[in-house]
Every structure is written in structure tokens, then in C-alpha cells.
PDB file of C-alpha atoms in Angstrom:
ATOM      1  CA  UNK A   1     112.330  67.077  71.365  1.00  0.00           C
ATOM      2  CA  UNK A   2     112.780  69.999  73.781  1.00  0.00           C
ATOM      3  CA  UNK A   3     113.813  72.242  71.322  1.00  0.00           C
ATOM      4  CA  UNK A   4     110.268  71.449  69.540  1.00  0.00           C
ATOM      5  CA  UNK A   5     108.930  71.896  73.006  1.00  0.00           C
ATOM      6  CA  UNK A   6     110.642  75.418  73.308  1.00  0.00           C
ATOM      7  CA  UNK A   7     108.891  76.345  69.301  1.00  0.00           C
ATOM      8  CA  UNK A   8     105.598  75.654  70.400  1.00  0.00           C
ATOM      9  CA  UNK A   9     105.851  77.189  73.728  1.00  0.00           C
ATOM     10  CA  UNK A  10     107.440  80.263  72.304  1.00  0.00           C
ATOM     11  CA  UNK A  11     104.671  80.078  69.342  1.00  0.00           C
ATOM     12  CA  UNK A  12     102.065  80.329  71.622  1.00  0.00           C
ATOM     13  CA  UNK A  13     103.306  82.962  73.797  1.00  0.00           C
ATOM     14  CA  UNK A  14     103.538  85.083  70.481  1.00  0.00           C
ATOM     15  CA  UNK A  15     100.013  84.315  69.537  1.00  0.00           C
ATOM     16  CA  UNK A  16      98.663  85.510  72.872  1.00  0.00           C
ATOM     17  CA  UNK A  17     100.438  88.467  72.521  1.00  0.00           C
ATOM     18  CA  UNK A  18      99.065  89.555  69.534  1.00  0.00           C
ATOM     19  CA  UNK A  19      95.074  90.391  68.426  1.00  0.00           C
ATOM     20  CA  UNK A  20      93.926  89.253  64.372  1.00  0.00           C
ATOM     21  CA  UNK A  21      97.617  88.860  63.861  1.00  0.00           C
ATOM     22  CA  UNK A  22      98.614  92.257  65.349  1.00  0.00           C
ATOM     23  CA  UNK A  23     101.025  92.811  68.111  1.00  0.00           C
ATOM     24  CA  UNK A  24      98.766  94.232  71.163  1.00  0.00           C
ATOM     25  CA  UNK A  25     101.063  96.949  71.757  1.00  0.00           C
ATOM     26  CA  UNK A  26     100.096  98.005  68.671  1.00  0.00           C
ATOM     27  CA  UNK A  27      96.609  97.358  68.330  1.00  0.00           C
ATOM     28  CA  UNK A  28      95.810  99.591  72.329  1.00  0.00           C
ATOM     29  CA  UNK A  29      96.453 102.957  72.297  1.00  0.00           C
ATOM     30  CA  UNK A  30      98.719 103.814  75.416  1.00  0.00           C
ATOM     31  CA  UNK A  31      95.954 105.812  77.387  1.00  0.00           C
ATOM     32  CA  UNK A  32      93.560 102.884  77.050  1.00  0.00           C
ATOM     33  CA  UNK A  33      96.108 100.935  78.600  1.00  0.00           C
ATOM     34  CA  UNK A  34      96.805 103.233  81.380  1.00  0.00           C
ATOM     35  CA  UNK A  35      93.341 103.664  82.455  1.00  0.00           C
ATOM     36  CA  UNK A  36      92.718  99.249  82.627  1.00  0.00           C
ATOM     37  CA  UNK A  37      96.078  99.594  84.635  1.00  0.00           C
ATOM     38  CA  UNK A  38      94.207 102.325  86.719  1.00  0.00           C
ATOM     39  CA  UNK A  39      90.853 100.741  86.970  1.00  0.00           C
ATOM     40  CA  UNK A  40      92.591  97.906  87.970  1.00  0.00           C
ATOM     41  CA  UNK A  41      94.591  99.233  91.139  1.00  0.00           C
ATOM     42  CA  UNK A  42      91.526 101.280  92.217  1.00  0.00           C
ATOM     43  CA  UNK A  43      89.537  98.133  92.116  1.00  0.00           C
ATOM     44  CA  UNK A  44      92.000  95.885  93.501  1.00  0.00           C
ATOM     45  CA  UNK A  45      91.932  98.631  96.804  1.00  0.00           C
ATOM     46  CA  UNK A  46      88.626  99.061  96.586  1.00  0.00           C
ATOM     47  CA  UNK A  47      88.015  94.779  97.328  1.00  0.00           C
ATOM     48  CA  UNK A  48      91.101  94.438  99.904  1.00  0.00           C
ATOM     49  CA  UNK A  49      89.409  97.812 101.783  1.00  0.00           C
ATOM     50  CA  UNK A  50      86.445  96.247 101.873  1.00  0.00           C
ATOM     51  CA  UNK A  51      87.951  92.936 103.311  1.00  0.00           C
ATOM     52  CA  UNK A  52      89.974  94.467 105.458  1.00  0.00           C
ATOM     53  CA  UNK A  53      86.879  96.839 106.996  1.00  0.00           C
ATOM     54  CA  UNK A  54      83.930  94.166 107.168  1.00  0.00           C
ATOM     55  CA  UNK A  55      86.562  90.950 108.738  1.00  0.00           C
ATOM     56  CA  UNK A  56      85.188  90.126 111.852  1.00  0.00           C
ATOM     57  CA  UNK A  57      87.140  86.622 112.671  1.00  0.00           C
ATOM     58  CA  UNK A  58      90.584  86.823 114.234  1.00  0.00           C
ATOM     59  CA  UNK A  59      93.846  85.142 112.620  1.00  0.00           C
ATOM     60  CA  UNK A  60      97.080  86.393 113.195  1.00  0.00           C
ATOM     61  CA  UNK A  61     100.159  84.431 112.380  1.00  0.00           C
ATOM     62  CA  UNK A  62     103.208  84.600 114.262  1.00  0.00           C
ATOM     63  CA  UNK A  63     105.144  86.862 112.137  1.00  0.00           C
ATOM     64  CA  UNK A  64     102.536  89.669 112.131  1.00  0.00           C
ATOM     65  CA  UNK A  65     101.632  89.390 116.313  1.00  0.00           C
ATOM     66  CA  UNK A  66     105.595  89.979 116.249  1.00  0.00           C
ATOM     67  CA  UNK A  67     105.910  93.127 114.481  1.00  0.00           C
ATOM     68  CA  UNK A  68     102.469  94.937 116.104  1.00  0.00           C
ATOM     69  CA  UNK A  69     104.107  94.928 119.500  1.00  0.00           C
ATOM     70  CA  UNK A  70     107.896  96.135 118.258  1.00  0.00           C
ATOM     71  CA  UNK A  71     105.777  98.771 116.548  1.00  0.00           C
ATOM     72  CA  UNK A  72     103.937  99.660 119.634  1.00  0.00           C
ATOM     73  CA  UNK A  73     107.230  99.883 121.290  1.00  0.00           C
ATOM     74  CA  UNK A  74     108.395 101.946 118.751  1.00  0.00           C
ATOM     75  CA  UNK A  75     105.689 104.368 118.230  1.00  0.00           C
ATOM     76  CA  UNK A  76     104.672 104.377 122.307  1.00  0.00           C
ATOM     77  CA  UNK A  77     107.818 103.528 123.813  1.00  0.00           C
ATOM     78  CA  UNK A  78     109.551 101.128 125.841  1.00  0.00           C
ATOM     79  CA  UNK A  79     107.119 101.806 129.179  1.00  0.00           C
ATOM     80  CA  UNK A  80     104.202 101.003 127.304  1.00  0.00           C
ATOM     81  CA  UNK A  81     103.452  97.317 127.605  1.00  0.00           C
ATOM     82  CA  UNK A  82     104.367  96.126 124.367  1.00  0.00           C
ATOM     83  CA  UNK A  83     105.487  92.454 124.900  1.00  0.00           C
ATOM     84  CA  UNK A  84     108.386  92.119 123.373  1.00  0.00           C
ATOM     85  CA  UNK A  85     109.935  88.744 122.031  1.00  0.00           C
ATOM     86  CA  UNK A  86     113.956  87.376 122.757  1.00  0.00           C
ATOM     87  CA  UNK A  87     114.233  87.861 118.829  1.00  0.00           C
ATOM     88  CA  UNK A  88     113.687  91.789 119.303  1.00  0.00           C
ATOM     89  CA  UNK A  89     115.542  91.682 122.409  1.00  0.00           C
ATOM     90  CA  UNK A  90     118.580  90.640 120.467  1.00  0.00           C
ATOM     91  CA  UNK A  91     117.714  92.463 117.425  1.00  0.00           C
ATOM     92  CA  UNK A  92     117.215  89.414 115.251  1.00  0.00           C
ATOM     93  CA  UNK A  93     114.535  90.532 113.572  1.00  0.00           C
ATOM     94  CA  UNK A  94     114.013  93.589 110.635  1.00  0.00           C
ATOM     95  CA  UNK A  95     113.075  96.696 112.082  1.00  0.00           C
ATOM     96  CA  UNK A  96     111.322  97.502 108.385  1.00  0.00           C
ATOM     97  CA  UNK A  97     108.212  96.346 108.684  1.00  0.00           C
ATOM     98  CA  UNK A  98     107.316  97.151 112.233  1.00  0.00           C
ATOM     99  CA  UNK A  99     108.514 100.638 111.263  1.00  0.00           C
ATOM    100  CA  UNK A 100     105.711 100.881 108.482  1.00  0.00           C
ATOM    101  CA  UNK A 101     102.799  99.532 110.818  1.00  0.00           C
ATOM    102  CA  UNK A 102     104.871 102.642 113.633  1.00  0.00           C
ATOM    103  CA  UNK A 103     103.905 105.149 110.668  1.00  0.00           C
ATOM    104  CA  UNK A 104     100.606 104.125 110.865  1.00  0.00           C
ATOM    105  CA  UNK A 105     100.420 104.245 114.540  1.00  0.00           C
ATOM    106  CA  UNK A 106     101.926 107.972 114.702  1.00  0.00           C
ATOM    107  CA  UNK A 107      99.478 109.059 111.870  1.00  0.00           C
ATOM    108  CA  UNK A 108      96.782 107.777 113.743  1.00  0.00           C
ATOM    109  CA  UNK A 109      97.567 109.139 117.223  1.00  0.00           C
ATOM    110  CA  UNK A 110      98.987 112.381 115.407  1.00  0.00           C
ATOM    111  CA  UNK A 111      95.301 112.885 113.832  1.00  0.00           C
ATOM    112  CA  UNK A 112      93.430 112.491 117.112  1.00  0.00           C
ATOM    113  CA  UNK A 113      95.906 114.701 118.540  1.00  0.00           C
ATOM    114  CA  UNK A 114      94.812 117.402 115.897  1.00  0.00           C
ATOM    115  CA  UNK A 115      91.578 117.131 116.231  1.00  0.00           C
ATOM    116  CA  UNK A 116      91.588 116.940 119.990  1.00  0.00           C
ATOM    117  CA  UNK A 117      89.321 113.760 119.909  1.00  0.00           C
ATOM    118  CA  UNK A 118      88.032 111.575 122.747  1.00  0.00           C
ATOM    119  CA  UNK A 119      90.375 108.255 123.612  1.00  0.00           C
ATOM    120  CA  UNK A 120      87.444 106.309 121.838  1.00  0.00           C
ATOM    121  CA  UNK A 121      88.492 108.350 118.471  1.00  0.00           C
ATOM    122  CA  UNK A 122      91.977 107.482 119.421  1.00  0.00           C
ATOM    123  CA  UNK A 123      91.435 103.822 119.980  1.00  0.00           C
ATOM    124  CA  UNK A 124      89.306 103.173 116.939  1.00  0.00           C
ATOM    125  CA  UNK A 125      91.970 105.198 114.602  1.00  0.00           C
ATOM    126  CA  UNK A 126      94.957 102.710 116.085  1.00  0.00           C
ATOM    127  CA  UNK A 127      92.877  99.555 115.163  1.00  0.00           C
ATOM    128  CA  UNK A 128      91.713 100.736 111.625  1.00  0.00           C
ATOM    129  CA  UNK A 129      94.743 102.567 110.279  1.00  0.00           C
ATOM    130  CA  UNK A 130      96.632  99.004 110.140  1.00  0.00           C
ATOM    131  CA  UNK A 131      93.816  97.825 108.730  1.00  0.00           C
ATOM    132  CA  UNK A 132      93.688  99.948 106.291  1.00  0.00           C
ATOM    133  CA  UNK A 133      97.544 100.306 105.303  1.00  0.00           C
ATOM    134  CA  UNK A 134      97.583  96.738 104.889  1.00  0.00           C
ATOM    135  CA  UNK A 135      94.559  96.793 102.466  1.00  0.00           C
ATOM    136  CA  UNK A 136      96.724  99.094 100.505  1.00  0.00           C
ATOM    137  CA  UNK A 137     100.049  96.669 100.914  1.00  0.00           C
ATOM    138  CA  UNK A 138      97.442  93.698  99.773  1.00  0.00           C
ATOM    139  CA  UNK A 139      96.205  95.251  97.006  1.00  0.00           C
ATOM    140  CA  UNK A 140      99.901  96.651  95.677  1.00  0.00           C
ATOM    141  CA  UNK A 141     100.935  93.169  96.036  1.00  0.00           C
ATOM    142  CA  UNK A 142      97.810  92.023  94.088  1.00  0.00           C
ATOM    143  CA  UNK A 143      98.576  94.706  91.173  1.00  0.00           C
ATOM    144  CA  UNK A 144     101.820  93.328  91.081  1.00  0.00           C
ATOM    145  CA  UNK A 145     100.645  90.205  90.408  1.00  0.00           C
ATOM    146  CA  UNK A 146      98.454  90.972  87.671  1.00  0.00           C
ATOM    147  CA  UNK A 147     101.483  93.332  85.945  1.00  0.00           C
ATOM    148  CA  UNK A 148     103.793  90.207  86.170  1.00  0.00           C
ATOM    149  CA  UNK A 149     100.899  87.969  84.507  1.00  0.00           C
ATOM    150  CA  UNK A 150     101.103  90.805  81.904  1.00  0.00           C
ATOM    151  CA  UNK A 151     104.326  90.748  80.957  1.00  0.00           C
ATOM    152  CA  UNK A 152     104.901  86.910  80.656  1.00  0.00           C
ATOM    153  CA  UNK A 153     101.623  85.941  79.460  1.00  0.00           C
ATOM    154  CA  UNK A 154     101.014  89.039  76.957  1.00  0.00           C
ATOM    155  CA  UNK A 155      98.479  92.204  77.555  1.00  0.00           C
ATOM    156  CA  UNK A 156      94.848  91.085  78.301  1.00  0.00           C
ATOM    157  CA  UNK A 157      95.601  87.043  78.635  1.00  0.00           C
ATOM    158  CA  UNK A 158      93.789  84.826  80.627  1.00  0.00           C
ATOM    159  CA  UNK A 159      96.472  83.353  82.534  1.00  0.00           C
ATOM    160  CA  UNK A 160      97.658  87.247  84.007  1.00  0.00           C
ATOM    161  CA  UNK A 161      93.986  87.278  84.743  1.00  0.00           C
ATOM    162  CA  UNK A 162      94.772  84.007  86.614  1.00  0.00           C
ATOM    163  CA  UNK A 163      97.593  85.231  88.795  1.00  0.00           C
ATOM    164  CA  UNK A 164      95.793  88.071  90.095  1.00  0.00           C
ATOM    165  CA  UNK A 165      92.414  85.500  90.322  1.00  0.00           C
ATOM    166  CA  UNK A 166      94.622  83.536  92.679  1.00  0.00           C
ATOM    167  CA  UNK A 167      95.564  86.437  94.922  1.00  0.00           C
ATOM    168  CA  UNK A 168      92.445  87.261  95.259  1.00  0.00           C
ATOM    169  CA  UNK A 169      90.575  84.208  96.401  1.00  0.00           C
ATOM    170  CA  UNK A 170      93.597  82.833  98.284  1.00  0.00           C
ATOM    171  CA  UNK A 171      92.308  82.129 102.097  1.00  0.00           C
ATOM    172  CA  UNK A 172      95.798  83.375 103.485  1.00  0.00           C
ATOM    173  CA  UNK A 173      95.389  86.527 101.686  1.00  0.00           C
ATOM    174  CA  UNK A 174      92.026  87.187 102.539  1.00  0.00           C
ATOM    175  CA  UNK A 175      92.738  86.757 106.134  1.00  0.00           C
ATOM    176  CA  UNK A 176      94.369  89.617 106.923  1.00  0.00           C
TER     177      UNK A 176
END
């Protein structure tokens, strides 16, 4: 019984890989796939930009309060009031993430610095950087999705559609 189980599940995956009997692969011509795959990343940013840009509640879980102030720390240093947590204190915690939201925090402070801007260019640029960096790590995350759904489901199925569907509309995700 499983075995039949296995056929029909395997039988199926090969039909929704293939288009009037032919495998997609060869039925799209590789540029046409390339520019879906483009078209889909730009629009994927283009939706998690806008999210992240027009949000005007406030949610921040625990793990994301704790890496804005070890990034602080790290990009402003230890004088600079970030409130640090026993976890940091004792190094329990990844310094990976914090680092990338630091980046962002140095790019943004290194820009008004450039452009010898007013501390109201300076402030605005260290709220909307993060913002905007973590559009981008949203929508990678999204893209990866929708690849994944595309290689186990077949090019152009509904169900990679799906995954991607579910990142999207998910109320965590669109949170942040």
C-alpha cells in the first residue's frame, strides 16, 4: 500500500513538472526563467520595502529588542546607553546578527558624517536603515521560499506559489 502511495505521489510530482507532456526545463528557455526569477526578487523587495516604510504599529519580540542594543553597543560603544542583557554580559548570545544590524548603524552614521547633515538626518538614517536591511533580509528569505517551492513542487506550480503566498501574508512576517 505505501509503495502504491509512493507511485502516485511520485506520478504526480512528474506531471507537474512537465507542460503537454514536456519536461519544463525543456519547454522555458533559460533567460525566460531568469528574468521570472528576477521579477520575482525585485517584487518580493519591492512589497517587504513598502511594509517595512509605511508600518506604523510597534511589535518587537524579545529576540530582536536583544540584538538592537548589543548593536548599539557595538557600533556606539560601551558609554553609550545601550542596555545590555546578563546573556550579552556572559556572551551567551551570537554576536552575528547584532553585527549585521552594527553595519547598518555605521553606514548610516558614516553617510551623515559625509554629508555633514543635521542630527535630525542622523536620527532618521539610524531608524530607517534597519528598516530597510531587514526588508531586504525578509524578502531574501521570501525568495528562498519560493526557489524551494520550485524545486520540490516543479517550475511554475501552484504549491511553490503557495510557500511564498504564505510568507507573504504571515502576520509574524509582516510585523517587522
Amino acid at each position: 500500500m505505501a509503495d502504491g502511495i509512493a507511485t502516485a505521489s511520485t506520478k504526480q510530482m512528474a506531471h507537474d513538472q512537465t507542460q503537454n507532456g514536456a519536461p519544463l526545463d525543456s519547454v522555458m528557455h533559460p533567460d525566460v526563467d531568469t528574468q521570472r526569477s528576477r521579477d520575482v526578487l525585485i517584487a518580493l523587495i519591492g512589497l517587504r520595502l513598502v511594509n517595512a516604510l509605511t508600518l506604523a504599529t510597534f511589535f518587537q519580540p524579545d529576540e530582536y529588542y536583544q540584538a538592537l542594543e548589543p548593536a548599539w553597543r557595538m557600533t556606539f560603544g560601551g558609554q553609550s546607553g545601550a542596555w545590555i542583557t546578563w546573556e550579552w554580559d556572559h556572551q551567551l548570545r551570537s554576536a552575528i546578527y547584532p553585527s549585521f544590524i552594527s553595519g547598518l548603524y555605521h553606514l548610516a552614521n558614516g553617510t551623515c558624517w559625509l554629508l555633514s547633515g543635521p542630527p535630525t538626518l542622523r536620527t532618521q538614517l539610524l531608524i530607517l536603515l534597519p528598516k530597510v536591511g531587514h526588508a531586504g533580509l525578509a524578502a531574501l528569505t521570501d525568495y528562498s521560499a519560493w526557489q524551494l517551492g520550485e524545486r520540490l513542487y516543479g517550475r511554475r506550480s501552484r504549491k511553490s506559489s503557495a510557500m511564498v503566498g504564505r510568507e507573504l501574508v504571515s502576520l509574524q512576517r509582516c510585523l517587522f
